[in-house]
Amino acid sequence: MPEAEPVTEKNERGEHDPDERGHFGPYGGRFMPEALIGALDELSAEYDKARLDPEFTGEFARLLSQYAGRPSLLTEAVRFAEHAGGARVFLKREDLNHTGSHKINNVLGQALLTKRMGKKRVIAETGAGQHGVATATACALLGLDCVVYMGEVDTERQALNVARMRLLGAEVIPVGTGSRTLKDAINEALRDWVTNVDTTHYLLGTAAGAHPFPVLVRNFHKVIGEEARAQILELTGRLPDAVAACVGGGSNAIGIFHGFIDDPGVRLVGLEPGGKGIETGQHGATLTEGTPGMLHGSLSYLLQDDDGQTTEAYSISAGLDYPGVGPEHSWLKDTGRAEYRAVTDAEAMDAFRLLSRTEGIIPAIESAHALAGALELGRELGPEAHILVNLSGRGDKDVDTAARYFGLVDEEKL
Amino acid sequence: MSELRAMFEHTRAENRAALVGYLPAGYPDVEASKDLLAATIDGGADLVEVGVPYSDPVLDGPTIQTAADAALKAGFRLKHLFEVVESVSARGGRAVVMTYWNPVHRYGVDAFARDLDAAGGLGLITPDLTPDAAGDWPSIAERYGLDRIFLVAPSSSEERLHLTARAATGFIYATAVMGVTGARESVGAGAAELVRRTRTHTDLPIGVGLGVRSREQAAEVAGFADAVIVGSALVTKAAGGTAAVRALAGELAEGVRVVSAQPS
């Protein structure tokens, strides 16, 4: 049957796909309670069908262009680049997407999958609130019930996003256990999921967790890299020398990296939160400082002690404050295809202010880590270099944190 | 014959279910946890599950989470686990360890099995490790003569029940309800159905856990399962010291014997 052939071909795993059990090299897999295995199998099966179904892919593409505002722009940051050793710097403007970050790509994809599976309720975790806001948005659009788990520390530092989610009709549940940040929000979402798995989809916000989440989330974000590659070729006539992206769980980075993964001349550089400095121990630099271990269902680099207890991450950026990382990044690190560096709070905040003042773009503090990395790369690579930065989100949510950090307002009045 | 097999032959001969009591090692501190486990056995538990306090216990409700946090804050380390297990076996008790997988992975699966075996532990219950993700754990367990107790859930397909039944030794841990650990008003009708479905795949004993807290519930579960597993209710009693734990274990031990009065 000649018509079946292309489907068979498409079904075959690509060179960069994990094996059927979700392994990227030794990383990934599925270390999860038996109670959730059925739901993960169902999700895998549904996704495998959906990705080949023109109705699904068409609807996803339509939402990306007509709702999320894709393709996002590519902007050359000329004045900012004066501080980057004279290299040219290009910004992939995920901050201009609806809801203000790259997160919308993945949530639209997974919310459509939720509908296909006949589930009516969505749960999600959020750190900075970007993923929570994006999830609440997609649920409002598609008529799904939405519950977002958010660490108490984060509900305090991102109060505006809590209000935003509630305006969108989502229920926000503050999580007061453990470190009271993203890691524990995921724990609490998993506890909800194991209780309500029949009716509920867990809309995980990053390219981590148990199979199939890492590959599914990555594929929904690949559009970032695909667009950026075409745009930069169009604008400059050549590929960039380096692509820089921040890495917490790693979804925006894996999305943009995949546009260039088969271009060996393009360096892929992930910037992790160095917090108060690696030497202080207060950081979230999982790939730089961690060791392989399991957290939230997959094997990957992890911040842990000698007993395998997860240690607390720290970053000024709530969205990067996570002791784990997506398994594909661990594999890209080990194979050497990508490199990972740490950027301190101070370096990120300097880049945050610099972009605001030289380009009139206030970035998310997460994305400011990538900008700081680009400044460093520019100085290393010199004036001939072209550097592409994934500007993964906008900084509206961070104005309060930045105002305090730079002493721009009377603290009493905040 | 493995010790667990011998235990279940004994309880079957008495026409009753086994009582399995869970307490975390190191809670409220290492020495006190040894005393509490001893009290569980003195009260009538046939087997204790020694829990490994872990930073990210996604299958545990607030009671066990809080206890694990307290144990870690009090300085619990994995070396203490083996010490606690040894205290159980030294006084003639039987112990298995219940642990999330990362501490074992980090310690080294072989080293962990070696040290558990040396401490007299009988096996591992692994709430976030299913047989298809178990890697070399089954062969290492075989080498040290340790039982590998995997979980089944109401959501497990027949195919997965079969897979788990083939991989497990000692007994199978059936989670009574979809959810996290914690004492509940009722154990749920799903538990009996899950045990029935699991029995079509195996002759291994089946223990039921998640939610049992009283003599009546223990009796109800003992009516269809080979073991009644009690965790959170004992952990709650631990705050009241060894007397409270011994009293609850005693009540539950009566519960698992009620069934002997009924035709099985």
XYZ file of C-alpha atoms in Angstrom:
678
model
C 0.000 0.000 0.000
C 1.935 2.986 -1.229
C -0.053 5.404 0.923
C 1.042 3.782 4.160
C 4.735 4.183 3.436
C 5.291 7.799 4.405
C 3.532 7.183 7.717
C 5.846 4.279 8.464
C 8.822 6.468 7.652
C 7.584 9.261 9.837
C 6.962 6.820 12.642
C 10.581 5.808 12.665
C 12.583 7.601 15.268
C 14.718 10.421 14.082
C 18.395 10.624 14.920
C 17.676 12.979 17.815
C 14.642 11.188 19.214
C 14.921 9.076 22.352
C 14.489 5.294 22.171
C 10.998 3.886 22.652
C 11.487 3.943 26.420
C 12.468 7.588 26.392
C 16.244 7.361 26.727
C 18.620 10.001 25.416
C 21.822 7.986 25.783
C 21.633 6.812 29.396
C 19.360 9.679 30.464
C 15.602 10.059 30.609
C 13.410 6.991 30.999
C 10.498 6.646 33.326
C 11.027 6.418 37.086
C 7.435 6.830 38.154
C 4.817 5.185 40.344
C 3.004 2.294 38.655
C -0.256 4.207 39.134
C 0.871 6.778 36.538
C 2.363 4.436 33.948
C -0.999 3.898 32.255
C -1.494 7.641 31.823
C 2.024 8.083 30.452
C 1.441 5.235 28.002
C -1.844 6.814 26.949
C -0.131 10.164 26.448
C 2.659 8.577 24.393
C 0.198 6.724 22.201
C -2.020 9.758 21.686
C 0.944 11.971 20.859
C 2.330 9.456 18.374
C -1.003 9.514 16.577
C -1.505 13.255 16.843
C 1.883 14.211 15.428
C 0.981 12.410 12.210
C -2.593 13.643 12.083
C -3.015 16.658 9.771
C -6.053 17.738 11.739
C -3.974 18.017 14.917
C -0.869 19.511 13.338
C -3.035 21.917 11.344
C -4.917 23.087 14.404
C -1.659 23.496 16.332
C -0.143 25.538 13.496
C -3.294 27.648 13.259
C -3.243 28.451 16.989
C 0.449 29.312 16.846
C -0.068 31.806 14.035
C -3.541 33.173 14.789
C -3.484 33.094 18.585
C 0.105 33.026 19.862
C 1.370 35.447 17.226
C 3.979 33.299 15.534
C 6.352 33.564 13.875
C 8.030 35.654 16.529
C 10.395 38.367 15.310
C 14.141 38.240 15.001
C 15.614 41.557 16.172
C 19.237 42.616 15.829
C 20.364 44.260 19.075
C 22.871 46.790 17.719
C 23.404 49.010 20.751
C 23.438 46.073 23.146
C 26.043 44.374 20.956
C 28.469 47.246 21.491
C 29.071 45.629 24.881
C 29.635 42.195 23.363
C 33.087 42.659 21.932
C 31.661 44.009 18.701
C 29.966 40.746 17.755
C 26.526 40.994 16.147
C 23.725 39.884 18.480
C 20.291 38.725 17.311
C 17.321 38.219 19.598
C 14.666 35.593 18.949
C 11.685 37.458 20.331
C 9.690 34.830 22.225
C 8.824 37.696 24.584
C 6.406 38.934 21.914
C 4.289 35.777 21.946
C 0.876 35.908 23.547
C 1.332 35.585 27.347
C 4.880 36.901 27.018
C 7.096 33.869 26.694
C 7.908 30.735 24.721
C 5.730 28.711 27.115
C 2.615 29.213 24.977
C 3.953 26.826 22.273
C 3.996 23.821 24.572
C 0.758 24.568 26.394
C -1.240 24.931 23.189
C 0.129 21.605 21.977
C -0.574 19.785 25.233
C -3.983 21.404 25.726
C -4.991 20.144 22.276
C -3.742 16.693 23.277
C -5.812 16.907 26.470
C -8.928 17.497 24.391
C -8.041 14.584 22.119
C -7.713 12.306 25.150
C -11.164 13.374 26.307
C -9.868 14.794 29.585
C -11.508 17.894 31.046
C -9.119 18.940 33.770
C -5.562 20.213 33.522
C -3.022 20.624 36.304
C 0.307 22.386 36.008
C 3.232 23.570 38.086
C 4.763 26.969 37.762
C 7.873 28.714 39.027
C 7.926 32.307 37.820
C 4.339 32.002 36.697
C 5.022 32.054 32.960
C 3.994 28.452 32.462
C 1.061 28.830 34.844
C -0.214 31.881 32.991
C 0.260 30.178 29.640
C -1.575 27.069 30.863
C -4.427 29.096 32.350
C -4.663 30.916 29.008
C -4.825 27.763 26.900
C -7.399 26.254 29.270
C -9.569 29.362 29.010
C -9.302 29.196 25.228
C -10.164 25.505 24.996
C -12.654 25.293 27.848
C -10.653 23.139 30.257
C -10.611 23.310 34.073
C -7.223 24.462 35.291
C -5.382 24.073 38.610
C -1.876 25.503 38.997
C 0.516 24.532 41.797
C 3.018 27.215 42.761
C 5.539 27.302 45.599
C 4.747 29.793 48.357
C 8.089 31.528 47.854
C 7.130 32.068 44.225
C 3.558 33.192 44.896
C 5.161 35.931 46.986
C 7.798 37.021 44.479
C 5.410 36.706 41.508
C 2.143 37.931 43.051
C 1.023 39.617 39.847
C 1.145 36.355 37.932
C -0.986 34.691 40.620
C -3.625 37.358 40.020
C -3.254 36.908 36.261
C -3.909 33.167 36.487
C -6.940 33.744 38.687
C -8.285 36.316 36.222
C -8.027 33.648 33.547
C -10.197 31.354 35.633
C -7.513 29.053 37.026
C -7.285 27.919 40.613
C -3.832 28.634 42.066
C -2.734 26.437 44.962
C 0.285 27.690 46.959
C 2.629 24.860 47.959
C 4.137 25.146 51.429
C 6.167 21.929 51.551
C 9.907 21.423 51.072
C 11.735 24.309 49.428
C 8.371 25.967 48.605
C 9.529 26.606 45.016
C 9.219 24.949 41.599
C 10.497 21.512 42.651
C 7.833 21.176 45.324
C 5.138 22.561 43.053
C 5.941 19.640 40.717
C 5.799 17.179 43.637
C 2.364 18.473 44.594
C 1.118 18.375 40.989
C 2.282 14.748 40.758
C 0.352 13.929 43.953
C -2.747 15.472 42.425
C -2.172 13.553 39.195
C -1.805 10.178 40.879
C -5.138 10.835 42.611
C -7.081 12.199 39.620
C -5.345 10.661 36.649
C -8.565 9.371 35.056
C -9.910 12.848 34.420
C -6.769 14.952 34.486
C -3.834 15.749 32.247
C -0.647 16.961 33.879
C 0.523 19.721 31.577
C 4.205 19.716 32.466
C 5.917 22.972 31.611
C 9.426 21.943 30.748
C 11.298 19.366 28.709
C 11.959 17.226 31.783
C 10.078 14.562 33.731
C 9.131 11.062 32.655
C 8.883 9.911 29.039
C 7.162 11.162 26.862
C 7.312 14.671 28.349
C 10.907 15.535 27.369
C 10.410 14.699 23.690
C 6.851 15.992 23.514
C 7.678 19.380 25.067
C 10.790 19.688 22.915
C 8.863 19.015 19.735
C 6.246 21.655 20.581
C 9.093 24.166 21.044
C 11.130 23.178 17.979
C 9.297 25.884 16.071
C 11.520 28.437 17.856
C 14.706 27.044 16.337
C 13.163 26.359 12.938
C 11.933 29.940 12.606
C 15.149 31.427 13.975
C 17.331 29.482 11.559
C 15.336 30.638 8.537
C 15.185 34.222 9.834
C 18.887 34.587 10.543
C 19.810 33.041 7.186
C 17.485 35.510 5.508
C 18.888 38.451 7.461
C 22.617 37.685 7.414
C 23.052 35.059 4.730
C 24.769 32.687 7.114
C 24.344 30.612 10.246
C 25.244 32.130 13.625
C 28.445 31.119 15.381
C 26.658 30.470 18.645
C 23.142 30.115 20.010
C 22.624 31.127 23.644
C 19.639 30.197 25.790
C 18.931 30.032 29.499
C 18.422 26.616 31.092
C 16.258 25.914 34.110
C 14.367 22.795 33.106
C 15.564 23.606 29.611
C 12.515 23.900 27.346
C 13.294 27.155 25.540
C 16.903 26.069 25.084
C 16.038 22.667 23.654
C 13.520 24.325 21.337
C 16.004 26.754 19.810
C 18.950 24.298 19.888
C 17.042 21.842 17.739
C 16.927 24.277 14.841
C 20.727 24.082 14.692
C 21.577 20.679 16.102
C 22.626 19.341 12.709
C 24.743 22.413 11.955
C 28.068 21.373 13.533
C 29.560 24.834 13.113
C 26.962 26.394 15.394
C 27.893 26.292 19.068
C 24.961 25.608 21.372
C 25.435 27.294 24.727
C 23.098 26.863 27.690
C 23.280 29.390 30.513
C 22.412 28.125 33.956
C 21.626 30.158 37.056
C 24.850 30.676 38.989
C 22.904 32.414 41.752
C 25.164 34.053 44.295
C 28.163 32.291 42.767
C 28.942 28.605 42.330
C 31.393 28.763 45.225
C 28.633 29.851 47.633
C 26.588 26.724 46.962
C 23.570 28.964 46.346
C 22.844 28.343 42.682
C 20.821 26.219 40.282
C 23.641 25.192 37.956
C 22.560 21.583 37.545
C 24.591 20.683 34.465
C 27.677 22.574 35.595
C 27.737 21.254 39.154
C 25.355 18.290 39.394
C 25.681 14.521 39.118
C 23.326 12.039 37.432
C 20.249 11.111 39.467
C 16.475 10.782 39.323
C 14.025 13.557 39.959
C 10.416 13.816 38.788
C 10.604 10.679 36.712
C 13.790 10.815 34.687
C 17.509 10.280 35.048
C 19.436 13.466 34.383
C 22.001 15.707 35.984
C 20.771 16.703 39.415
C 21.798 18.789 42.388
C 21.939 16.169 45.126
C 23.949 15.168 48.163
C 25.918 11.953 48.683
C 22.768 10.195 49.904
C 20.751 11.035 46.793
C 18.669 13.682 48.534
C 17.827 16.521 46.173
C 19.470 19.741 47.334
C 17.787 23.107 47.094
C 18.499 25.271 44.120
C 18.691 29.036 44.316
C 18.306 31.755 41.707
C 17.040 35.314 41.672
C 14.917 34.023 38.808
C 11.995 31.886 39.949
C 11.826 30.199 36.546
C 15.389 28.866 36.790
C 15.248 27.877 40.439
C 15.173 24.107 39.832
C 17.648 21.411 40.937
C 16.949 19.159 37.939
C 17.181 19.593 34.168
C 15.723 17.930 31.086
C 17.452 14.642 30.186
C 18.278 15.628 26.614
C 20.466 18.445 27.927
C 22.405 15.913 29.987
C 23.008 13.916 26.846
C 23.990 17.008 24.824
C 26.453 17.895 27.583
C 28.015 14.432 27.673
C 28.273 14.184 23.891
C 29.741 17.665 23.763
C 27.180 18.915 21.242
C 26.121 21.618 23.679
C 28.050 23.386 26.410
C 26.704 24.792 29.628
C 27.932 27.703 31.712
C 26.738 29.428 34.856
C 25.737 33.097 35.027
C 25.402 34.750 38.436
C 22.443 36.805 39.615
C 24.611 39.909 39.359
C 25.726 39.188 35.778
C 22.155 38.433 34.742
C 20.830 41.626 36.349
C 23.541 43.691 34.635
C 22.459 42.235 31.295
C 18.816 42.827 32.237
C 19.482 46.522 32.769
C 21.724 46.794 29.734
C 19.139 45.390 27.333
C 16.462 47.611 28.836
C 18.588 50.736 28.356
C 20.184 49.987 25.002
C 17.294 48.345 23.157
C 14.138 49.367 24.973
C 13.341 45.723 25.693
C 12.847 44.587 29.282
C 13.666 40.867 29.299
C 12.574 38.198 31.748
C 15.315 37.641 34.332
C 15.509 34.064 33.017
C 16.313 35.346 29.536
C 18.767 37.854 30.994
C 20.976 34.874 31.850
C 21.176 34.090 28.127
C 21.938 37.746 27.399
C 24.792 37.720 29.914
C 26.088 34.588 28.210
C 25.939 36.346 24.845
C 27.992 39.266 26.163
C 30.651 36.825 27.326
C 30.567 34.815 24.093
C 30.859 37.993 22.039
C 33.979 39.023 23.890
C 35.448 35.551 23.383
C 34.535 35.175 19.729
C 35.352 38.706 18.575
C 33.818 41.228 16.183
C 33.216 38.813 13.293
C 30.918 36.628 15.398
C 27.148 36.358 15.060
C 25.336 35.317 18.229
C 21.704 34.302 18.420
C 20.001 34.698 21.792
C 16.688 33.159 22.713
C 14.867 36.009 24.406
C 12.502 33.512 25.974
C 10.264 35.930 27.859
C 9.464 39.503 28.689
C 10.244 41.148 31.998
C 6.921 42.628 33.055
C 6.590 39.990 35.759
C 10.072 40.904 37.050
C 9.639 44.646 37.405
C 9.026 44.299 41.125
C 12.132 42.135 41.672
C 14.242 44.456 39.513
C 12.957 47.583 41.253
C 14.038 46.152 44.594
C 17.348 44.880 43.203
C 18.324 48.228 41.708
C 16.781 50.272 44.522
C 14.525 52.133 42.081
C 11.656 52.575 44.498
C 11.103 52.980 48.193
C 10.923 49.380 49.451
C 8.312 50.333 51.996
C 5.905 51.245 49.236
C 6.262 47.996 47.304
C 12.949 -20.746 51.275
C 12.941 -16.981 51.576
C 11.970 -15.617 54.963
C 9.008 -13.785 53.514
C 7.723 -16.948 51.905
C 8.046 -18.741 55.213
C 6.206 -15.898 56.922
C 3.280 -16.093 54.517
C 3.122 -19.887 54.828
C 2.858 -19.366 58.556
C 0.097 -16.739 58.331
C -1.788 -18.805 55.749
C -1.548 -21.801 58.060
C -3.147 -19.644 60.737
C -5.805 -18.679 58.202
C -5.099 -14.995 58.620
C -3.448 -12.084 56.894
C -0.002 -10.788 57.823
C 0.322 -7.368 59.412
C 2.951 -5.125 57.868
C 3.799 -1.883 59.668
C 5.630 1.044 58.071
C 7.731 3.604 59.898
C 10.465 5.863 58.550
C 14.015 5.276 59.719
C 15.371 8.237 61.639
C 12.011 9.592 62.781
C 11.881 11.353 65.139
C 15.564 10.436 65.420
C 17.613 7.342 64.705
C 17.477 5.754 68.158
C 13.793 6.513 68.674
C 12.939 5.004 65.287
C 14.525 1.721 66.392
C 12.336 1.713 69.503
C 9.210 2.517 67.496
C 9.870 -0.307 65.041
C 10.446 -2.664 67.973
C 7.116 -1.556 69.444
C 5.394 -2.254 66.103
C 6.723 -5.792 66.167
C 5.913 -6.226 69.861
C 2.375 -5.094 69.137
C 1.988 -7.889 66.606
C 3.370 -6.838 63.213
C 4.718 -9.809 61.258
C 6.945 -7.597 59.137
C 8.103 -4.001 59.267
C 8.719 -1.715 56.335
C 11.548 0.635 57.149
C 11.035 3.804 55.133
C 13.912 5.844 53.744
C 13.250 9.549 54.345
C 13.550 11.305 50.979
C 13.474 14.914 49.881
C 10.874 14.408 47.133
C 8.342 11.767 48.194
C 5.786 12.171 45.393
C 3.716 9.160 46.429
C 3.369 10.260 50.040
C 0.721 12.367 51.692
C 1.339 15.017 54.371
C 1.860 12.620 57.318
C 4.801 10.750 55.834
C 6.166 13.871 54.096
C 6.310 15.672 57.421
C 7.978 12.724 59.137
C 10.546 12.407 56.335
C 11.330 16.125 56.557
C 11.751 15.862 60.326
C 14.045 12.841 60.001
C 16.229 14.599 57.436
C 16.373 17.746 59.558
C 17.364 15.580 62.555
C 20.365 14.386 60.541
C 19.237 11.092 58.997
C 21.792 9.608 56.597
C 21.636 6.366 54.626
C 24.210 4.719 56.912
C 21.595 5.039 59.671
C 19.108 3.040 57.585
C 21.252 -0.080 57.779
C 21.743 0.463 61.486
C 17.967 0.650 61.975
C 17.347 -2.460 59.867
C 19.987 -4.301 61.851
C 18.244 -3.360 65.095
C 15.095 -5.064 63.804
C 16.803 -8.244 62.644
C 18.980 -8.406 65.784
C 15.886 -8.874 67.905
C 14.443 -11.491 65.583
C 12.154 -9.204 63.596
C 11.719 -9.129 59.844
C 12.354 -5.943 57.874
C 12.065 -4.817 54.295
C 13.033 -1.328 53.165
C 10.721 1.011 51.303
C 12.600 3.586 49.294
C 12.351 5.934 46.370
C 14.929 4.943 43.849
C 17.361 7.847 43.743
C 18.977 7.154 47.136
C 19.651 3.574 46.000
C 20.930 4.748 42.609
C 23.251 7.257 44.260
C 24.535 4.783 46.871
C 25.094 2.201 44.150
C 22.548 -0.587 43.668
C 25.060 -3.324 44.399
C 26.471 -1.609 47.490
C 22.971 -0.900 48.768
C 21.924 -4.532 48.308
C 25.123 -5.739 49.969
C 24.663 -3.492 53.008
C 20.966 -4.258 53.304
C 21.658 -7.965 53.180
C 24.426 -7.606 55.760
C 21.997 -5.789 58.056
C 19.544 -8.664 57.788
C 17.039 -6.833 55.564
C 14.860 -9.049 53.397
C 14.100 -6.921 50.377
C 13.078 -3.605 48.858
C 9.728 -2.016 48.111
C 10.200 0.538 45.340
C 7.329 2.994 44.876
C 8.853 4.825 41.914
C 10.644 1.933 40.248
C 8.570 -0.372 38.055
C 9.950 -3.694 36.755
C 10.392 -2.333 33.233
C 12.640 0.452 34.579
C 14.472 -1.682 37.138
C 17.687 -2.205 35.175
C 20.039 -4.581 36.987
C 18.179 -4.459 40.334
C 16.483 -7.865 39.851
C 19.753 -9.663 39.104
C 21.535 -7.944 41.986
C 18.630 -8.788 44.305
C 18.932 -12.392 43.174
C 22.625 -12.421 44.032
C 22.017 -11.229 47.586
C 18.838 -13.220 48.109
C 16.733 -10.075 48.517
C 13.088 -9.841 47.581
C 11.966 -7.201 45.076
C 8.519 -6.006 45.919
C 6.874 -4.002 43.160
C 3.584 -2.129 43.282
C 0.386 -2.559 41.335
C -2.360 0.064 41.161
C -6.038 0.167 40.221
C -4.932 1.786 36.955
C -2.571 -1.091 36.051
C -3.574 -2.835 32.836
C -3.743 -6.646 32.711
C -0.521 -6.552 30.718
C 1.213 -4.548 33.440
C -0.179 -6.738 36.227
C 1.327 -9.681 34.396
C 4.675 -7.939 33.955
C 4.793 -6.964 37.628
C 3.682 -10.379 38.860
C 6.483 -12.023 36.893
C 9.146 -9.645 38.172
C 8.153 -9.495 41.840
C 9.282 -11.833 44.593
C 8.250 -12.021 48.251
C 4.895 -10.376 47.777
C 3.107 -7.826 45.611
C 2.132 -4.466 47.021
C -1.338 -3.452 45.856
C -2.137 0.236 46.308
C -5.739 0.258 47.432
C -6.750 3.565 45.918
C -5.464 5.976 43.332
C -3.654 8.516 45.448
C -0.904 9.182 47.937
C -0.297 7.593 51.321
C -2.466 8.649 54.240
C -5.078 7.234 56.559
C -8.539 7.205 55.010
C -12.098 6.682 56.151
C -12.510 3.803 53.750
C -10.033 1.683 51.874
C -12.088 1.600 48.717
C -13.900 -1.118 46.867
C -11.209 -0.927 44.207
C -8.772 -2.734 46.491
C -10.609 -6.057 46.475
C -11.023 -5.836 42.712
C -7.325 -5.089 42.224
C -6.352 -8.059 44.397
C -8.741 -10.283 42.439
C -7.281 -9.137 39.121
C -3.708 -9.546 40.376
C -4.370 -13.095 41.602
C -5.173 -14.198 38.071
C -1.522 -13.506 37.234
C 0.310 -14.927 40.239
C 0.346 -17.166 43.296
C 2.512 -14.660 45.181
C 1.002 -13.193 48.345
C -0.613 -9.800 47.856
C -0.452 -7.056 50.444
C -2.800 -4.081 50.415
C -1.725 -0.655 51.551
C -2.763 2.994 51.405
C -5.384 4.171 53.840
C -5.683 1.449 56.489
C -5.868 2.871 60.007
C -8.189 0.798 62.201
C -8.916 -2.728 63.412
C -12.116 -2.777 61.341
C -10.349 -1.752 58.164
C -7.586 -4.279 58.826
C -10.225 -6.994 59.207
C -11.936 -5.908 55.998
C -8.707 -5.976 53.990
C -7.636 -9.252 55.592
C -10.799 -10.707 54.079
C -9.319 -10.530 50.586
C -5.561 -9.854 50.895
C -2.599 -11.792 52.280
C -1.131 -8.822 54.079
C -2.478 -5.594 55.512
C 0.008 -2.748 55.221
C -0.308 0.199 57.597
C 1.838 3.312 57.344
C 0.507 6.791 57.981
C -1.670 5.728 60.938
C 1.419 4.337 62.697
C 3.474 7.391 61.817
C 0.805 9.584 63.378
C 0.935 7.458 66.538
C 4.720 7.755 66.651
C 4.286 11.223 68.118
C 2.752 9.499 71.158
C 5.801 7.266 71.592
C 6.267 3.503 71.719
C 3.191 2.809 73.859
C 0.841 4.400 71.328
C 2.487 2.577 68.432
C 2.393 -0.749 70.255
C -1.284 -0.231 71.059
C -2.267 0.508 67.453
C -0.198 -2.430 66.160
C -1.976 -4.620 68.709
C -5.380 -3.454 67.514
C -4.441 -4.032 63.877
C -3.010 -7.457 64.727
C -6.415 -8.371 66.147
C -8.006 -7.066 62.969
C -5.969 -9.297 60.652
C -7.047 -12.302 62.778
C -10.762 -11.580 62.614
C -10.893 -13.174 59.207
C -9.946 -16.545 60.707
C -13.436 -16.687 62.178
C -14.897 -16.401 58.693
C -14.884 -19.063 56.012
C -12.149 -18.082 53.568
